[in-house]
GROMACS .gro file of N, CA and C in nm:
model
  261
    1UNK      N    1  12.812  10.517   9.559
    1UNK     CA    2  12.743  10.538   9.429
    1UNK      C    3  12.607  10.602   9.453
    2UNK      N    4  12.528  10.561   9.558
    2UNK     CA    5  12.400  10.616   9.579
    2UNK      C    6  12.412  10.754   9.633
    3UNK      N    7  12.517  10.777   9.721
    3UNK     CA    8  12.544  10.899   9.769
    3UNK      C    9  12.583  11.005   9.662
    4UNK      N   10  12.654  10.960   9.565
    4UNK     CA   11  12.702  11.042   9.454
    4UNK      C   12  12.582  11.081   9.366
    5UNK      N   13  12.487  10.981   9.350
    5UNK     CA   14  12.370  11.014   9.261
    5UNK      C   15  12.282  11.112   9.342
    6UNK      N   16  12.265  11.090   9.470
    6UNK     CA   17  12.183  11.178   9.551
    6UNK      C   18  12.232  11.312   9.546
    7UNK      N   19  12.370  11.330   9.569
    7UNK     CA   20  12.433  11.461   9.575
    7UNK      C   21  12.416  11.528   9.439
    8UNK      N   22  12.441  11.446   9.330
    8UNK     CA   23  12.414  11.508   9.196
    8UNK      C   24  12.281  11.557   9.173
    9UNK      N   25  12.180  11.480   9.218
    9UNK     CA   26  12.042  11.523   9.189
    9UNK      C   27  12.019  11.642   9.286
   10UNK      N   28  12.065  11.646   9.405
   10UNK     CA   29  12.045  11.768   9.488
   10UNK      C   30  12.114  11.888   9.429
   11UNK      N   31  12.234  11.875   9.368
   11UNK     CA   32  12.296  11.975   9.303
   11UNK      C   33  12.211  12.030   9.181
   12UNK      N   34  12.153  11.942   9.106
   12UNK     CA   35  12.067  11.982   8.993
   12UNK      C   36  11.943  12.058   9.044
   13UNK      N   37  11.887  12.006   9.154
   13UNK     CA   38  11.776  12.089   9.209
   13UNK      C   39  11.818  12.223   9.253
   14UNK      N   40  11.936  12.236   9.320
   14UNK     CA   41  11.982  12.361   9.362
   14UNK      C   42  12.000  12.466   9.242
   15UNK      N   43  12.060  12.407   9.140
   15UNK     CA   44  12.086  12.479   9.012
   15UNK      C   45  11.945  12.524   8.962
   16UNK      N   46  11.856  12.435   8.961
   16UNK     CA   47  11.720  12.470   8.902
   16UNK      C   48  11.651  12.579   8.977
   17UNK      N   49  11.670  12.575   9.118
   17UNK     CA   50  11.609  12.680   9.192
   17UNK      C   51  11.680  12.808   9.181
   18UNK      N   52  11.812  12.812   9.170
   18UNK     CA   53  11.876  12.942   9.152
   18UNK      C   54  11.864  12.996   9.013
   19UNK      N   55  11.846  12.905   8.922
   19UNK     CA   56  11.831  12.957   8.779
   19UNK      C   57  11.685  12.965   8.746
   20UNK      N   58  11.590  12.949   8.828
   20UNK     CA   59  11.454  12.954   8.794
   20UNK      C   60  11.421  13.092   8.737
   21UNK      N   61  11.463  13.199   8.800
   21UNK     CA   62  11.440  13.330   8.746
   21UNK      C   63  11.513  13.370   8.621
   22UNK      N   64  11.632  13.297   8.601
   22UNK     CA   65  11.704  13.329   8.485
   22UNK      C   66  11.657  13.244   8.364
   23UNK      N   67  11.620  13.122   8.394
   23UNK     CA   68  11.579  13.024   8.288
   23UNK      C   69  11.441  13.045   8.231
   24UNK      N   70  11.423  13.126   8.142
   24UNK     CA   71  11.286  13.141   8.063
   24UNK      C   72  11.282  13.062   7.945
   25UNK      N   73  11.396  13.023   7.897
   25UNK     CA   74  11.398  12.951   7.769
   25UNK      C   75  11.344  12.812   7.781
   26UNK      N   76  11.237  12.771   7.710
   26UNK     CA   77  11.181  12.629   7.724
   26UNK      C   78  11.281  12.526   7.686
   27UNK      N   79  11.377  12.548   7.605
   27UNK     CA   80  11.477  12.449   7.567
   27UNK      C   81  11.562  12.417   7.683
   28UNK      N   82  11.610  12.532   7.755
   28UNK     CA   83  11.694  12.514   7.874
   28UNK      C   84  11.618  12.441   7.980
   29UNK      N   85  11.486  12.467   7.992
   29UNK     CA   86  11.412  12.393   8.101
   29UNK      C   87  11.394  12.251   8.065
   30UNK      N   88  11.377  12.224   7.941
   30UNK     CA   89  11.362  12.084   7.897
   30UNK      C   90  11.494  12.011   7.915
   31UNK      N   91  11.607  12.068   7.887
   31UNK     CA   92  11.731  12.008   7.907
   31UNK      C   93  11.757  11.980   8.059
   32UNK      N   94  11.717  12.085   8.143
   32UNK     CA   95  11.736  12.063   8.292
   32UNK      C   96  11.643  11.945   8.338
   33UNK      N   97  11.518  11.945   8.284
   33UNK     CA   98  11.430  11.838   8.323
   33UNK      C   99  11.488  11.699   8.285
   34UNK      N  100  11.545  11.682   8.161
   34UNK     CA  101  11.607  11.560   8.123
   34UNK      C  102  11.714  11.522   8.215
   35UNK      N  103  11.797  11.623   8.255
   35UNK     CA  104  11.919  11.588   8.343
   35UNK      C  105  11.862  11.544   8.484
   36UNK      N  106  11.754  11.610   8.527
   36UNK     CA  107  11.698  11.558   8.655
   36UNK      C  108  11.638  11.418   8.642
   37UNK      N  109  11.568  11.389   8.535
   37UNK     CA  110  11.520  11.258   8.514
   37UNK      C  111  11.634  11.149   8.510
   38UNK      N  112  11.739  11.179   8.440
   38UNK     CA  113  11.853  11.084   8.438
   38UNK      C  114  11.913  11.068   8.567
   39UNK      N  115  11.922  11.174   8.645
   39UNK     CA  116  11.980  11.156   8.778
   39UNK      C  117  11.891  11.075   8.871
   40UNK      N  118  11.755  11.095   8.860
   40UNK     CA  119  11.665  11.007   8.932
   40UNK      C  120  11.671  10.862   8.889
   41UNK      N  121  11.684  10.843   8.757
   41UNK     CA  122  11.692  10.701   8.704
   41UNK      C  123  11.815  10.629   8.760
   42UNK      N  124  11.914  10.714   8.791
   42UNK     CA  125  12.041  10.642   8.841
   42UNK      C  126  12.018  10.592   8.980
   43UNK      N  127  11.917  10.629   9.051
   43UNK     CA  128  11.881  10.583   9.181
   43UNK      C  129  11.801  10.452   9.180
   44UNK      N  130  11.746  10.423   9.056
   44UNK     CA  131  11.649  10.304   9.053
   44UNK      C  132  11.737  10.180   9.064
   45UNK      N  133  11.681  10.084   9.146
   45UNK     CA  134  11.749   9.948   9.160
   45UNK      C  135  11.651   9.840   9.105
   46UNK      N  136  11.709   9.747   9.052
   46UNK     CA  137  11.624   9.629   9.004
   46UNK      C  138  11.607   9.537   9.126
   47UNK      N  139  11.485   9.474   9.134
   47UNK     CA  140  11.459   9.374   9.241
   47UNK      C  141  11.544   9.243   9.210
   48UNK      N  142  11.579   9.176   9.315
   48UNK     CA  143  11.641   9.052   9.301
   48UNK      C  144  11.537   8.945   9.251
   49UNK      N  145  11.587   8.829   9.206
   49UNK     CA  146  11.505   8.728   9.153
   49UNK      C  147  11.395   8.683   9.266
   50UNK      N  148  11.448   8.670   9.387
   50UNK     CA  149  11.356   8.636   9.492
   50UNK      C  150  11.253   8.738   9.520
   51UNK      N  151  11.293   8.859   9.517
   51UNK     CA  152  11.198   8.970   9.532
   51UNK      C  153  11.085   8.973   9.428
   52UNK      N  154  11.130   8.960   9.304
   52UNK     CA  155  11.056   8.959   9.189
   52UNK      C  156  10.944   8.843   9.194
   53UNK      N  157  10.984   8.724   9.230
   53UNK     CA  158  10.903   8.614   9.250
   53UNK      C  159  10.803   8.640   9.361
   54UNK      N  160  10.846   8.701   9.470
   54UNK     CA  161  10.756   8.732   9.586
   54UNK      C  162  10.653   8.840   9.533
   55UNK      N  163  10.700   8.943   9.472
   55UNK     CA  164  10.611   9.048   9.422
   55UNK      C  165  10.508   8.998   9.337
   56UNK      N  166  10.552   8.910   9.235
   56UNK     CA  167  10.461   8.842   9.137
   56UNK      C  168  10.349   8.763   9.209
   57UNK      N  169  10.386   8.685   9.310
   57UNK     CA  170  10.296   8.602   9.381
   57UNK      C  171  10.196   8.692   9.456
   58UNK      N  172  10.241   8.806   9.518
   58UNK     CA  173  10.154   8.891   9.590
   58UNK      C  174  10.048   8.950   9.488
   59UNK      N  175  10.090   8.992   9.377
   59UNK     CA  176  10.009   9.053   9.277
   59UNK      C  177   9.905   8.945   9.222
   60UNK      N  178   9.944   8.833   9.189
   60UNK     CA  179   9.862   8.727   9.145
   60UNK      C  180   9.760   8.689   9.248
   61UNK      N  181   9.801   8.672   9.378
   61UNK     CA  182   9.709   8.646   9.491
   61UNK      C  183   9.600   8.752   9.501
   62UNK      N  184   9.647   8.881   9.494
   62UNK     CA  185   9.555   8.991   9.508
   62UNK      C  186   9.446   8.989   9.399
   63UNK      N  187   9.500   8.968   9.280
   63UNK     CA  188   9.407   8.964   9.162
   63UNK      C  189   9.308   8.850   9.172
   64UNK      N  190   9.351   8.731   9.227
   64UNK     CA  191   9.267   8.621   9.243
   64UNK      C  192   9.159   8.651   9.338
   65UNK      N  193   9.190   8.714   9.461
   65UNK     CA  194   9.102   8.751   9.563
   65UNK      C  195   8.994   8.852   9.504
   66UNK      N  196   9.039   8.953   9.433
   66UNK     CA  197   8.949   9.055   9.373
   66UNK      C  198   8.856   8.980   9.277
   67UNK      N  199   8.910   8.888   9.203
   67UNK     CA  200   8.825   8.817   9.096
   67UNK      C  201   8.718   8.738   9.170
   68UNK      N  202   8.751   8.680   9.279
   68UNK     CA  203   8.649   8.599   9.355
   68UNK      C  204   8.546   8.698   9.414
   69UNK      N  205   8.585   8.806   9.467
   69UNK     CA  206   8.484   8.902   9.522
   69UNK      C  207   8.401   8.948   9.412
   70UNK      N  208   8.449   8.999   9.295
   70UNK     CA  209   8.367   9.052   9.191
   70UNK      C  210   8.271   8.935   9.129
   71UNK      N  211   8.323   8.821   9.116
   71UNK     CA  212   8.233   8.706   9.073
   71UNK      C  213   8.118   8.685   9.168
   72UNK      N  214   8.154   8.690   9.306
   72UNK     CA  215   8.050   8.675   9.410
   72UNK      C  216   7.948   8.788   9.394
   73UNK      N  217   7.990   8.905   9.382
   73UNK     CA  218   7.894   9.027   9.371
   73UNK      C  219   7.816   9.015   9.240
   74UNK      N  220   7.876   8.968   9.134
   74UNK     CA  221   7.803   8.944   9.006
   74UNK      C  222   7.688   8.846   9.027
   75UNK      N  223   7.727   8.737   9.091
   75UNK     CA  224   7.625   8.633   9.115
   75UNK      C  225   7.510   8.678   9.203
   76UNK      N  226   7.546   8.756   9.296
   76UNK     CA  227   7.432   8.820   9.396
   76UNK      C  228   7.350   8.904   9.320
   77UNK      N  229   7.406   9.000   9.242
   77UNK     CA  230   7.324   9.087   9.174
   77UNK      C  231   7.244   9.023   9.053
   78UNK      N  232   7.294   8.921   9.000
   78UNK     CA  233   7.218   8.840   8.901
   78UNK      C  234   7.100   8.772   8.957
   79UNK      N  235   7.113   8.727   9.076
   79UNK     CA  236   6.997   8.664   9.141
   79UNK      C  237   6.899   8.769   9.191
   80UNK      N  238   6.934   8.882   9.238
   80UNK     CA  239   6.849   8.984   9.282
   80UNK      C  240   6.772   9.039   9.159
   81UNK      N  241   6.847   9.072   9.052
   81UNK     CA  242   6.774   9.121   8.936
   81UNK      C  243   6.679   9.018   8.882
   82UNK      N  244   6.710   8.896   8.874
   82UNK     CA  245   6.628   8.785   8.827
   82UNK      C  246   6.509   8.771   8.907
   83UNK      N  247   6.526   8.783   9.046
   83UNK     CA  248   6.411   8.774   9.140
   83UNK      C  249   6.315   8.892   9.125
   84UNK      N  250   6.373   9.022   9.099
   84UNK     CA  251   6.288   9.141   9.094
   84UNK      C  252   6.215   9.144   8.962
   85UNK      N  253   6.281   9.117   8.851
   85UNK     CA  254   6.223   9.133   8.725
   85UNK      C  255   6.158   9.014   8.669
   86UNK      N  256   6.184   8.894   8.720
   86UNK     CA  257   6.131   8.770   8.656
   86UNK      C  258   5.983   8.744   8.705
   87UNK      N  259   5.947   8.819   8.810
   87UNK     CA  260   5.810   8.790   8.840
   87UNK      C  261   5.775   8.768   8.979
   0.00000   0.00000   0.00000
């Protein structure tokens, strides 16, 4: 299945290259673009439940770390500005 999709998309690319000089019509180019997009979408796979949970955990962990870093920097800058301008 994947090989068929890859071959189909490669064929579409070859057709696009060979027809590049002939295809000046914007409608034909748009249709070719849509065909290529659909061929690429055929290659997309959905993650399994385990992968999805793993990816979600990684993203939430990364967001938590960045949140702690930004909060720490905010606290440091608050104290520096308060020290400098408070007197």
